Coordinates of C-alpha atoms (C1' of nucleotides) in Angstrom, one line a residue:
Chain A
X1 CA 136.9 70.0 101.8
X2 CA 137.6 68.9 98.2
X3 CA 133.8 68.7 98.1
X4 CA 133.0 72.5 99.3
X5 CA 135.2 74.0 96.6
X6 CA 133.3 71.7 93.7
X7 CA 130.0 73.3 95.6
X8 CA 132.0 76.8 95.7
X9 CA 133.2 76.4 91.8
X10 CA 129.9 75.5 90.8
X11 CA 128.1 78.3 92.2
X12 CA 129.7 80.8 90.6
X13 CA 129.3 79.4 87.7
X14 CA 125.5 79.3 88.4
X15 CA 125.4 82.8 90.1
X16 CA 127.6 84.5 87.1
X17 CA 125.3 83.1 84.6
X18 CA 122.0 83.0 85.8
X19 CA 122.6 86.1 89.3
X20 CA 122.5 84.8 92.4
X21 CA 118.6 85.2 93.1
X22 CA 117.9 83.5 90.1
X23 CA 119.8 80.1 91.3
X24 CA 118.0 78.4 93.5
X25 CA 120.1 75.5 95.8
X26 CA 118.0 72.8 93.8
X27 CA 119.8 74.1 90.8
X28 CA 123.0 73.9 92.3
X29 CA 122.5 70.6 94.0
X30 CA 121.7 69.2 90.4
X31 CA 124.5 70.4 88.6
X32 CA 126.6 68.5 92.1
X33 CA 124.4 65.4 91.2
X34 CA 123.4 65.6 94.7
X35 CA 120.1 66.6 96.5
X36 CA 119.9 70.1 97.6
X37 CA 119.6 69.1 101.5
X38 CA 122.9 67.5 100.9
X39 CA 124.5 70.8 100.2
X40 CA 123.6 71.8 103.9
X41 CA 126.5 69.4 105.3
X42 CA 129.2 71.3 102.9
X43 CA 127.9 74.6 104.0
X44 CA 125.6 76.2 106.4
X45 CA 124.2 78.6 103.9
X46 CA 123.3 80.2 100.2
X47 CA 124.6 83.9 101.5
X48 CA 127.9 82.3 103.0
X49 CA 128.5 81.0 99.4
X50 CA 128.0 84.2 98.1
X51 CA 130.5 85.9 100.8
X52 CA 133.1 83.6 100.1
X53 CA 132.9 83.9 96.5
X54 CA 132.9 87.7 96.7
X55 CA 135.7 88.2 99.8
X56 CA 138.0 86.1 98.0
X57 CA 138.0 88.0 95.1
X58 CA 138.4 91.0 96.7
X59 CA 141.4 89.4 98.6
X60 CA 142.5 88.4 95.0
X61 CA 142.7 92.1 93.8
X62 CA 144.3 93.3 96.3
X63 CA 146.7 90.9 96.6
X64 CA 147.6 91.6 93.0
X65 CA 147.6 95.3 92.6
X66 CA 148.9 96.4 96.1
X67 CA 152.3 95.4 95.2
X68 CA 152.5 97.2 92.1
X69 CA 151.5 100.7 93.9
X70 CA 154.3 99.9 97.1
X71 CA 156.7 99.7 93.7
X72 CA 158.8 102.0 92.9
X73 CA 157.0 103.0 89.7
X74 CA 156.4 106.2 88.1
X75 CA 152.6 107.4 87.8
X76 CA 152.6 106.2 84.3
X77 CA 154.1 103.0 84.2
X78 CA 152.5 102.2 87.9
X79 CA 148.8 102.9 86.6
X80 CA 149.3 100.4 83.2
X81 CA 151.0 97.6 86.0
X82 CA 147.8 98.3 87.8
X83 CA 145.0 97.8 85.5
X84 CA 147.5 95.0 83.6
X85 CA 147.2 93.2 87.3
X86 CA 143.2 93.9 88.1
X87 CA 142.9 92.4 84.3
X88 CA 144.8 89.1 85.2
X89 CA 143.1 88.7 88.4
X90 CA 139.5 89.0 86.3
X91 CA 141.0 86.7 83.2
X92 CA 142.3 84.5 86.1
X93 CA 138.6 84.0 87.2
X94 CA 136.0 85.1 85.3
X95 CA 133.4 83.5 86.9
X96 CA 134.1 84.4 90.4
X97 CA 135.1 88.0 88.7
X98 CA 131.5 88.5 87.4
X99 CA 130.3 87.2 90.9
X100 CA 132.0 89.9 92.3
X101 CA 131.3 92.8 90.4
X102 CA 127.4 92.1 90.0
X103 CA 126.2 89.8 92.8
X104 CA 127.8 91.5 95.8
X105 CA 125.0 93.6 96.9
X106 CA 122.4 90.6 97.6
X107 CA 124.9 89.9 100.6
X108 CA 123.0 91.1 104.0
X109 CA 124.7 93.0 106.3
X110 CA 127.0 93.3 108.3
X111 CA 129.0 91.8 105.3
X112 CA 127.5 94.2 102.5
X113 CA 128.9 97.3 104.2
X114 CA 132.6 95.2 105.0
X115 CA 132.3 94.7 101.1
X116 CA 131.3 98.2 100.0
X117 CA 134.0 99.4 102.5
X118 CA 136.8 97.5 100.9
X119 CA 135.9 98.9 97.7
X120 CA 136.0 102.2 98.8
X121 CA 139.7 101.0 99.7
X122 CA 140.4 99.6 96.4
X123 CA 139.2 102.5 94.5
X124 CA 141.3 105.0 96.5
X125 CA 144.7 102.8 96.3
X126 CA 144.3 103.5 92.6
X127 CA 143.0 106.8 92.5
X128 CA 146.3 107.8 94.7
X129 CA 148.0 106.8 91.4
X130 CA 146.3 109.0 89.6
X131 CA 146.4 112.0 91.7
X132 CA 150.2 111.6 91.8
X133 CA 150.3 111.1 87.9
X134 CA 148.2 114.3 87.9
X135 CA 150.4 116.9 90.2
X136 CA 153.2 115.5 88.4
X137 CA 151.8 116.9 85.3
X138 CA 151.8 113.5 83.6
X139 CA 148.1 112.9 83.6
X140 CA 145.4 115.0 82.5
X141 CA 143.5 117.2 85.2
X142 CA 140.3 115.2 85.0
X143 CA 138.5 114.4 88.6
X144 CA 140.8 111.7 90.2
X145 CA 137.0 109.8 91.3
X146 CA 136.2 109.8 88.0
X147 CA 139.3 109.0 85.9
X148 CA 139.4 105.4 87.9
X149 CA 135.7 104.7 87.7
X150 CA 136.0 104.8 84.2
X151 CA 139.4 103.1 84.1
X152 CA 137.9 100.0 86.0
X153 CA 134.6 100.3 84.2
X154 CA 136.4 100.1 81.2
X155 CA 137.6 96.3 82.4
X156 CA 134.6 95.4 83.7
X157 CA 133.4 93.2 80.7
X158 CA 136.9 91.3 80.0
X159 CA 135.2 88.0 82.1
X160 CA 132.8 87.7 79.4
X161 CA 135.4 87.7 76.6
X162 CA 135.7 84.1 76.7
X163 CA 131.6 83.6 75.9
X164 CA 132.2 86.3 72.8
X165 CA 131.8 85.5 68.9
X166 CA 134.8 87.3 68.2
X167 CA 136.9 87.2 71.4
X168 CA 136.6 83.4 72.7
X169 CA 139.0 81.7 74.7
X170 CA 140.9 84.1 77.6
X171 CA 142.1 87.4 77.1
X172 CA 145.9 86.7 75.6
X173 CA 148.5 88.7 77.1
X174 CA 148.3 90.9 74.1
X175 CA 144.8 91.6 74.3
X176 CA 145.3 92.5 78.0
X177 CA 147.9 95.0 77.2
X178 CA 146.1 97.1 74.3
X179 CA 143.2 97.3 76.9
X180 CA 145.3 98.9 79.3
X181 CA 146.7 100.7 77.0
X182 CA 143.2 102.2 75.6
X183 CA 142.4 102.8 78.6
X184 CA 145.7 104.7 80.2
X185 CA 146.5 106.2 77.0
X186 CA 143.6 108.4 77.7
X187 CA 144.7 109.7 80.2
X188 CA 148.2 111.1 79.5
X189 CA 149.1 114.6 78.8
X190 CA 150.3 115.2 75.0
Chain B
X1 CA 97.8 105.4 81.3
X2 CA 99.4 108.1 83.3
X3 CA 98.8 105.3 86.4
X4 CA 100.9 102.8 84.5
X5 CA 103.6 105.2 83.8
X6 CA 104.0 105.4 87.5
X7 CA 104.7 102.1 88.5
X8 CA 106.8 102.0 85.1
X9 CA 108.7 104.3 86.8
X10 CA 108.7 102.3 90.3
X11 CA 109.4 99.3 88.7
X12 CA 112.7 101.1 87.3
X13 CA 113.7 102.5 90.5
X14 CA 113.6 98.8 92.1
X15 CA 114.8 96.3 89.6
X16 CA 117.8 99.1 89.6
X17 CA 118.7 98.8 93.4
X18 CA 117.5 95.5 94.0
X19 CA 117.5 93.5 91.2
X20 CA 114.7 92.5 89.1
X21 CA 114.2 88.9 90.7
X22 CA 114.7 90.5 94.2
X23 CA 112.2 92.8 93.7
X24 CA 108.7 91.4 94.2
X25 CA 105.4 93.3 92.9
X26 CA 104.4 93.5 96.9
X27 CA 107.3 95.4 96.7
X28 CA 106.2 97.3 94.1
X29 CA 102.7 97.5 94.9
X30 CA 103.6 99.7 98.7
X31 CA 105.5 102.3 97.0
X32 CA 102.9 102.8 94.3
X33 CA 100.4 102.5 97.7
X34 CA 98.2 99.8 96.7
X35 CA 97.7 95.9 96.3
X36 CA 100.3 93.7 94.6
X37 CA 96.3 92.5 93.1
X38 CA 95.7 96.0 92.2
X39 CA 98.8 96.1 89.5
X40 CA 97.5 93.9 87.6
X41 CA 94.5 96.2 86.0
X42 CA 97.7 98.2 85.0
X43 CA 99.7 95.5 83.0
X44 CA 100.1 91.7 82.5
X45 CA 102.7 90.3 83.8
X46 CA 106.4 91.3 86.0
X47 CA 108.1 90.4 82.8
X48 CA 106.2 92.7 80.5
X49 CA 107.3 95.4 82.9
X50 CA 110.9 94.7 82.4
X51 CA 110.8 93.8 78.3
X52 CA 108.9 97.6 78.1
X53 CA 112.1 99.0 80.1
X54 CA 114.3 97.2 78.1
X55 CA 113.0 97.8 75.1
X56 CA 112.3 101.5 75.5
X57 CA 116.1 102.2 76.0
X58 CA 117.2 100.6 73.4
X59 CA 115.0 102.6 71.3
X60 CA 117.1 105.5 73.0
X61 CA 120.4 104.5 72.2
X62 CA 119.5 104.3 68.7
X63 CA 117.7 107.4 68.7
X64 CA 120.3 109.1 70.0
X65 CA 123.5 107.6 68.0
X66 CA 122.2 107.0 64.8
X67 CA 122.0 110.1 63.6
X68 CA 125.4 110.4 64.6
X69 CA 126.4 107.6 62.5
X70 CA 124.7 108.8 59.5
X71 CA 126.1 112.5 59.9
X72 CA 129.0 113.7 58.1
X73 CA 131.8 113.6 60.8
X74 CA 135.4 111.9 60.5
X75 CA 135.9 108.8 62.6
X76 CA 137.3 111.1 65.4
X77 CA 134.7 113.1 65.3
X78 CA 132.3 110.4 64.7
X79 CA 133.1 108.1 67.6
X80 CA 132.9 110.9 69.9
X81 CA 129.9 112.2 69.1
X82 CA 128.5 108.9 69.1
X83 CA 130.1 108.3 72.8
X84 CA 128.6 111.6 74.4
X85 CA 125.2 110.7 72.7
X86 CA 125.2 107.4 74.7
X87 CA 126.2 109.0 77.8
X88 CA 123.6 112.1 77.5
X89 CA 120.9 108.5 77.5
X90 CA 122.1 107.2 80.2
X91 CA 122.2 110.6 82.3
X92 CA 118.8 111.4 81.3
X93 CA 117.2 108.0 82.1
X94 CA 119.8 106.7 84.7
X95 CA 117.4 104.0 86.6
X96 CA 116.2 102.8 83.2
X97 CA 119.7 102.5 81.9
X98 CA 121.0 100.6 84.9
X99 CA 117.7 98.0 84.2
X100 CA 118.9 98.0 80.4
X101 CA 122.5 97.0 81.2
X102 CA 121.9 94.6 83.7
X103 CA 118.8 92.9 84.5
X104 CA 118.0 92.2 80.3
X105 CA 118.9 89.0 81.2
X106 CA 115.7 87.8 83.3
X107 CA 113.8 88.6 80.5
X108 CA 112.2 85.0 78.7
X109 CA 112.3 84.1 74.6
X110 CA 111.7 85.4 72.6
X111 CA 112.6 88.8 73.8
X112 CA 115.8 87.7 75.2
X113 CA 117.6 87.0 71.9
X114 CA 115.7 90.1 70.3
X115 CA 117.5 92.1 72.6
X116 CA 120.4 90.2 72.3
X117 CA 120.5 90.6 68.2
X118 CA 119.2 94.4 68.8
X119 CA 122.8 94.9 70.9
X120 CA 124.9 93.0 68.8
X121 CA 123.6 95.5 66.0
X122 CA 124.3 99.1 68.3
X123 CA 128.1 97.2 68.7
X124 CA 128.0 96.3 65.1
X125 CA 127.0 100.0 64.4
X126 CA 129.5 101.7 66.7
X127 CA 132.4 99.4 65.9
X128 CA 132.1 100.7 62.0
X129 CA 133.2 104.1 63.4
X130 CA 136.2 102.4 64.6
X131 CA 137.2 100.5 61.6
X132 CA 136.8 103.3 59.3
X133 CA 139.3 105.5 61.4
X134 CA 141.6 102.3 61.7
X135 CA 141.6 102.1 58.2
X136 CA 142.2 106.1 57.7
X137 CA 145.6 105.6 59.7
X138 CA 143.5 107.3 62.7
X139 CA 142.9 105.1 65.0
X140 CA 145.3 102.4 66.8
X141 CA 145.3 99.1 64.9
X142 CA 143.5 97.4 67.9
X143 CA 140.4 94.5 67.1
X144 CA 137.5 97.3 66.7
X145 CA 135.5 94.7 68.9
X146 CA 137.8 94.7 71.9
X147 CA 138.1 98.8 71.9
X148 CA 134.5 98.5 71.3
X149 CA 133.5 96.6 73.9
X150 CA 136.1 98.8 76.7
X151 CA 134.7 101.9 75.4
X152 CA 131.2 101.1 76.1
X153 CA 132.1 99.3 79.0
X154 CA 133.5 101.9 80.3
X155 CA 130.8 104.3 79.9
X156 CA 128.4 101.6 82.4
X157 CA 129.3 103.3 86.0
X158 CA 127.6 106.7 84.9
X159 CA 124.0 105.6 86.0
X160 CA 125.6 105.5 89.6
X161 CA 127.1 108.6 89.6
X162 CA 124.2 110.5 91.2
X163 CA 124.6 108.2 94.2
X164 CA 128.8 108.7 94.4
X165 CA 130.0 110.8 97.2
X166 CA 132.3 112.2 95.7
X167 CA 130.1 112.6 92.4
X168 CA 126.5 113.9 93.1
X169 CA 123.9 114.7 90.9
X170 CA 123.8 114.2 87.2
X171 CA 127.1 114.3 85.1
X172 CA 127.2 117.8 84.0
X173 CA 128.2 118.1 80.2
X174 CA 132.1 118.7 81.6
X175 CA 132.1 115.5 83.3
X176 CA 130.3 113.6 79.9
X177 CA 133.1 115.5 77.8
X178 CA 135.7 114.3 80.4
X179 CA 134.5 110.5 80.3
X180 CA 134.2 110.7 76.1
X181 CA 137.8 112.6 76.1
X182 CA 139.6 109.6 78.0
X183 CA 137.9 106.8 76.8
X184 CA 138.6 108.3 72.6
X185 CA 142.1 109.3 73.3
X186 CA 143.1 106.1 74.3
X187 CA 142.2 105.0 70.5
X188 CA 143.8 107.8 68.7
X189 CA 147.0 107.3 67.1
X190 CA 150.0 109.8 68.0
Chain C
dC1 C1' 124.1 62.0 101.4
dC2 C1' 118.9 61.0 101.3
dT3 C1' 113.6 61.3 102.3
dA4 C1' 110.3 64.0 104.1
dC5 C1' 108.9 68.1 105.2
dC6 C1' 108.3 73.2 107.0
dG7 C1' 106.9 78.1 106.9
dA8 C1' 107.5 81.9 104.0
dT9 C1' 107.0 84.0 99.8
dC10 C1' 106.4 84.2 95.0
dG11 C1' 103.6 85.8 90.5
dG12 C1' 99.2 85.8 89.4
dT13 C1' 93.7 84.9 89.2
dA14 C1' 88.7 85.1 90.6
dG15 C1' 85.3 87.8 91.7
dG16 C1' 83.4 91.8 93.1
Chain D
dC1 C1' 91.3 98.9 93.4
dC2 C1' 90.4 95.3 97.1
dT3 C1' 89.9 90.7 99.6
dA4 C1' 90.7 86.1 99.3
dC5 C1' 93.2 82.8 97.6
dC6 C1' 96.0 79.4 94.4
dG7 C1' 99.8 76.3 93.0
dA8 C1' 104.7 76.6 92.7
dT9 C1' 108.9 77.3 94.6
dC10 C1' 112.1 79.0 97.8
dG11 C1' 116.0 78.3 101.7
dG12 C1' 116.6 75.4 105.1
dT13 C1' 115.8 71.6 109.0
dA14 C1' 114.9 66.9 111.3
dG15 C1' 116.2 62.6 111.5
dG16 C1' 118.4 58.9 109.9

DNA sequence: CCTACCGATCGGTAGG
DNA sequence: CCTACCGATCGGTAGG
C-alpha cells in the first residue's frame, strides 16, 4: 500500500511535467528503481493511475470549497473564501493539481464523462455565488458562466509558482490572498 | 502551398482536442483523406508542424500587443488595451491558441527554450505596464509578476468558449470587454 | 519484483 | 500521392 502511493506520487510528478501520453511506464518504473512489469503488481493499469490522481483531486476541491458556500457568508466575503480554498487545495498539491487540470481528458470513458460531469458541478456551486452576489447588487452584471471561468482561470497557473524565477517556493498566504483579491475585486460594484 | 496550409490547419484542430502526442499523423492523414506517407511531400517532420503553430502565434501576440505597448496610453489604459489585443488573438485563431498555450511543451531544443525566452519577453513586456501604473499610485502595490501571471492566466479558457453550452460561438467584443473589465479592475486602486 | 516477450502502433523512409 | 515497409517504443501479460 505504502508502495502504490510512491508509484501514485511519482506519476504525477511525471504526468505534470512531461503529460501523461508523454510518460511511458518504463519512465515511471525507473524513477521507482524498479522494472516497469513490476508496476503491474501495484496496479492493474496506466489509465487507473490517471483516474485516481484526477478523482482525488476533484474530491479535494470539493471537500474544501463546499463548506465555505453551506456558510453563512455574504456573496462577497463567500466568493474570496472560495477561491482562497480552491487556491490552497492547488498550493496543497501542485502536482496532482496540474494533473487535474490538463491530463483529465486522456481518461476513456465511462470515467471521462463522470469527470466532465463533476466539473460541471463544481463550476455551478460557484457560479451560484455569483449569481446571488449579482441579484443582490454586490457584483457586477457580467454573465454568471463567464465571471467564474475566468475567476478559476485566473488560478489556474498558481501550481507552477513554485518552478518560477520570481515566485519559487509555495504560494505564501499572502500571495494567495492578493490573487483572490485581483481576481474578486473585479468583480464588485463601485 | 495551399495543400500544406490545410493539414496546418488539421494538425491545429487535433493537437487542440487530443493532444499533440495523442494525435498520430494516421490521424491526421484520414481527415486530410490521404496516407500518413503522403504528408510527408507536404512537410518534414510532426514536430515541425507544431514549432510552425507555435511559432506563428507568438508572432501574433506580439503583433497585436506591441503596438499597444509603444502607444501613448496611461497604464490603465495601457494594460487594457494590451488585454483585449490578446484576447481578440486568441478569438481569431482559437485552435492555434489552445496548441500555443499548451502543447509548446513537446516541442525539442532548441525551439523549446526559444519559445520559452520568446514568453518570458511578452511577460516581461506586459508586466512593464503594470509597474509603471504601480509606480503612478494606479495600480495595487501587488508583485507585477504574480498579477501578471493571473491576468493572463485568466484570459486561457477563451479558446474553449465556442464549445461552452452556455457560451457558443466566438466571444463577441461585449464578452472580450467583460473578461478585460474584471480581470483590470481587480488591479486598480480605489 | 524480475526476465522474457507479445501484438499494436508510432514517426518516418524508399521507391515509384 | 500510394504501397510496402522499417526500427523503436508502447502498455501490458506469462511465468516464476
Amino acid at each position: 500500500m505504502a508502495r502504490k502511493d510512491q508509484i501514485r506520487q511519482k506519476a504525477q510528478a511525471l504526468f505534470r511535467e512531461r503529460g501523461y501520453r508523454a510518460t511511458s511506464m518504463r519512465d515511471l518504473a525507473e524513477t521507482l528503481g524498479m522494472e516497469a512489469a513490476s508496476l503491474y503488481n501495484h496496479i492493474s493499469s496506466k489509465e487507473e493511475l490517471l483516474q485516481q490522481i484526477c478523482f482525488a483531486m476533484a474530491d479535494q476541491f470539493f471537500e474544501a470549497v463546499e463548506p465555505v458556500v453551506a456558510s453563512p457568508l455574504g456573496p462577497k466575503e463567500k466568493l474570496r473564501a472560495a477561491i482562497e480554498a480552491h487556491l490552497g487545495v492547488i498550493a496543497a498539491s501542485a502536482d496532482a493539481s496540474a494533473v487535474f487540470l490538463h491530463e483529465w481528458r486522456h481518461m476513456g470513458e465511462p470515467f471521462l464523462n463522470d469527470f466532465k460531469l463533476m466539473r460541471r458541478r463544481y463550476e455551478k456551486m460557484i457560479r451560484a455565488i455569483v449569481e446571488e452576489g449579482i441579484s443582490l447588487g454586490m457584483f457586477r452584471k457580467i454573465d454568471p458562466s463567464l465571471v467564474v471561468r475566468t475567476l478559476l482561470s485566473g488560478t489556474n497557473w498558481t501550481y507552477e509558482s513554485y518552478k518560477s524565477h520570481r515566485l519559487q517556493g509555495k504560494l505564501s498566504e499572502q500571495e494567495i490572498s492578493e490573487i483572490t483579491s485581483i481576481l474578486v475585486e473585479g468583480i464588485i460594484t463601485r
